XYZ file of N, CA and C in Angstrom:
243
model
N -39.000 -143.539 0.479
C -38.507 -142.387 1.222
C -37.808 -142.880 2.478
N -36.576 -142.505 2.654
C -35.784 -142.898 3.817
C -35.907 -141.820 4.876
N -36.171 -142.231 6.123
C -36.344 -141.285 7.213
C -35.015 -140.654 7.611
N -34.001 -141.443 7.878
C -32.729 -140.887 8.326
C -31.602 -141.859 8.032
N -30.506 -141.348 7.526
C -29.349 -142.197 7.289
C -28.322 -142.075 8.406
N -28.350 -141.003 9.179
C -27.340 -140.793 10.212
C -27.689 -141.522 11.502
N -28.829 -141.207 12.092
C -29.238 -141.890 13.318
C -30.746 -141.824 13.448
N -31.301 -142.822 14.057
C -32.740 -142.894 14.260
C -33.019 -142.408 15.678
N -33.541 -141.197 15.797
C -33.735 -140.574 17.099
C -35.163 -140.778 17.586
N -35.402 -140.335 18.805
C -36.721 -140.459 19.416
C -37.762 -139.654 18.650
N -37.405 -138.457 18.228
C -38.346 -137.608 17.475
C -38.713 -138.243 16.145
N -37.744 -138.817 15.451
C -38.013 -139.462 14.167
C -38.858 -140.716 14.356
N -38.656 -141.420 15.470
C -39.449 -142.612 15.748
C -40.912 -142.241 16.010
N -41.134 -141.141 16.719
C -42.504 -140.714 17.001
C -43.254 -140.309 15.734
N -42.530 -139.761 14.749
C -43.160 -139.387 13.479
C -43.629 -140.611 12.706
N -42.972 -141.735 12.890
C -43.287 -142.951 12.130
C -44.334 -143.837 12.791
N -44.756 -143.516 13.994
C -45.727 -144.351 14.702
C -47.016 -144.416 13.893
N -47.529 -145.638 13.708
C -48.747 -145.858 12.952
C -48.515 -146.124 11.478
N -47.274 -146.102 11.021
C -46.970 -146.306 9.607
C -46.279 -147.641 9.389
N -46.402 -148.156 8.186
C -45.706 -149.378 7.815
C -44.328 -149.017 7.284
N -43.310 -149.675 7.820
C -41.922 -149.375 7.462
C -41.092 -150.651 7.383
N -39.926 -150.531 6.775
C -38.862 -151.526 6.885
C -37.831 -150.944 7.835
N -37.463 -151.684 8.875
C -36.468 -151.227 9.839
C -35.099 -151.767 9.452
N -34.157 -150.887 9.191
C -32.790 -151.276 8.865
C -31.957 -151.133 10.136
N -31.392 -152.237 10.584
C -30.645 -152.264 11.837
C -29.168 -151.984 11.583
N -28.450 -151.617 12.634
C -27.029 -151.269 12.531
C -26.159 -152.477 12.204
N -26.616 -153.687 12.510
C -25.828 -154.876 12.189
C -26.034 -155.362 10.757
N -26.854 -154.633 9.982
C -27.069 -154.978 8.580
C -28.357 -155.729 8.317
N -29.050 -156.167 9.339
C -30.305 -156.884 9.161
C -31.437 -155.915 8.840
N -32.490 -156.443 8.223
C -33.659 -155.643 7.888
C -34.896 -156.369 8.393
N -35.716 -155.668 9.143
C -37.006 -156.197 9.584
C -38.043 -155.606 8.635
N -38.661 -156.457 7.821
C -39.502 -155.954 6.737
C -40.970 -155.908 7.115
N -41.653 -154.923 6.562
C -43.092 -154.744 6.622
C -43.650 -154.847 8.042
N -43.289 -153.908 8.881
C -43.819 -153.849 10.237
C -44.547 -152.521 10.431
N -45.519 -152.526 11.329
C -46.218 -151.294 11.676
C -45.754 -150.867 13.061
N -45.295 -149.630 13.157
C -44.796 -149.116 14.429
C -45.964 -148.725 15.308
N -45.953 -149.181 16.550
C -47.071 -148.950 17.460
C -46.812 -147.844 18.472
N -45.711 -147.942 19.205
C -45.476 -146.987 20.291
C -43.983 -146.924 20.619
N -43.548 -145.784 21.115
C -42.187 -145.600 21.620
C -42.304 -145.404 23.118
N -41.551 -146.198 23.892
C -41.661 -146.091 25.349
C -40.316 -146.326 26.004
N -40.244 -145.987 27.264
C -39.034 -146.193 28.065
C -38.974 -147.640 28.548
N -37.775 -148.140 28.683
C -37.564 -149.471 29.221
C -37.846 -149.472 30.718
N -38.282 -150.593 31.242
C -38.555 -150.710 32.677
C -37.280 -150.722 33.510
N -36.176 -151.181 32.932
C -34.959 -151.393 33.703
C -33.880 -150.351 33.494
N -34.032 -149.498 32.529
C -32.956 -148.547 32.267
C -33.444 -147.304 31.563
N -32.492 -146.618 30.985
C -32.790 -145.358 30.307
C -33.048 -145.556 28.816
N -33.081 -146.793 28.359
C -33.227 -147.057 26.937
C -34.657 -146.816 26.453
N -34.774 -146.293 25.236
C -36.070 -146.153 24.596
C -36.326 -147.380 23.735
N -37.532 -147.921 23.827
C -37.907 -149.097 23.055
C -38.939 -148.729 22.014
N -38.828 -149.330 20.856
C -39.791 -149.159 19.789
C -40.596 -150.447 19.692
N -41.914 -150.332 19.856
C -42.781 -151.495 19.778
C -43.393 -151.557 18.390
N -43.340 -152.738 17.769
C -43.859 -152.904 16.417
C -44.645 -154.197 16.289
N -45.461 -154.262 15.237
C -46.269 -155.445 14.947
C -45.907 -155.897 13.538
N -45.597 -157.181 13.386
C -45.282 -157.696 12.054
C -46.569 -157.936 11.277
N -46.466 -157.946 9.970
C -47.632 -158.047 9.099
C -48.335 -159.395 9.240
N -47.602 -160.475 9.269
C -48.200 -161.811 9.303
C -48.577 -162.267 10.713
N -47.677 -162.094 11.675
C -47.861 -162.686 13.005
C -48.829 -161.928 13.889
N -48.855 -160.611 13.763
C -49.687 -159.740 14.598
C -49.348 -159.836 16.085
N -48.122 -160.261 16.411
C -47.692 -160.233 17.802
C -46.762 -159.041 17.989
N -46.842 -158.391 19.130
C -46.048 -157.194 19.406
C -44.651 -157.583 19.852
N -43.667 -156.890 19.279
C -42.271 -157.094 19.647
C -41.648 -155.745 19.912
N -40.518 -155.746 20.623
C -39.835 -154.501 20.974
C -38.371 -154.583 20.558
N -37.830 -153.426 20.205
C -36.418 -153.323 19.860
C -35.903 -151.979 20.378
N -34.706 -151.939 20.945
C -34.149 -150.659 21.397
C -33.876 -149.729 20.218
N -34.123 -148.442 20.403
C -33.891 -147.455 19.345
C -32.429 -147.393 18.930
N -31.523 -147.669 19.850
C -30.100 -147.569 19.534
C -29.641 -148.650 18.548
N -30.449 -149.681 18.315
C -30.097 -150.736 17.363
C -30.584 -150.431 15.946
N -31.384 -149.375 15.775
C -31.967 -149.053 14.476
C -31.134 -147.963 13.800
N -30.778 -148.203 12.535
C -30.039 -147.207 11.767
C -31.013 -146.231 11.109
N -32.011 -146.762 10.396
C -33.033 -145.916 9.790
C -34.268 -146.742 9.458
N -35.350 -146.053 9.127
C -36.611 -146.699 8.747
C -37.004 -146.195 7.371
N -37.450 -147.101 6.529
C -37.881 -146.741 5.187
C -39.377 -146.983 5.087
N -40.135 -145.915 4.793
C -41.582 -146.023 4.696
C -41.977 -146.863 3.486
N -43.062 -147.625 3.644
C -43.572 -148.450 2.566
C -44.759 -147.779 1.899
N -44.922 -148.045 0.619
C -46.056 -147.526 -0.130
C -47.244 -148.463 0.096
N -48.361 -147.939 0.578
C -49.535 -148.764 0.879
C -50.146 -149.375 -0.363
N -49.984 -148.774 -1.513
C -50.538 -149.334 -2.747
C -49.861 -150.647 -3.122
N -48.603 -150.769 -2.829
C -47.880 -151.999 -3.126
C -48.296 -153.100 -2.167
N -48.539 -152.771 -0.912
C -48.892 -153.763 0.106
C -50.282 -154.349 -0.160
N -51.225 -153.535 -0.591
C -52.607 -153.977 -0.768
C -52.802 -154.898 -1.961
N -51.906 -154.873 -2.930
C -52.107 -155.685 -4.130
C -51.558 -157.073 -3.998
């Protein structure tokens, strides 16, 4: 299930918090199998940041919302096997 093909907004990001997704970026890259943790404001500007945790590393990383095209939810049954 694809969340949005047009733009990834703040409201759509908040709906995905706590879920495992693949993040498709505007430059064509894909960040696979991450769990979204929190959406917050940047310390230096008006940008919204999406904080996520990767499946293997378990370290928190941040990416600006404006760099994300859409998020595709993952099926938990596939991940557990």
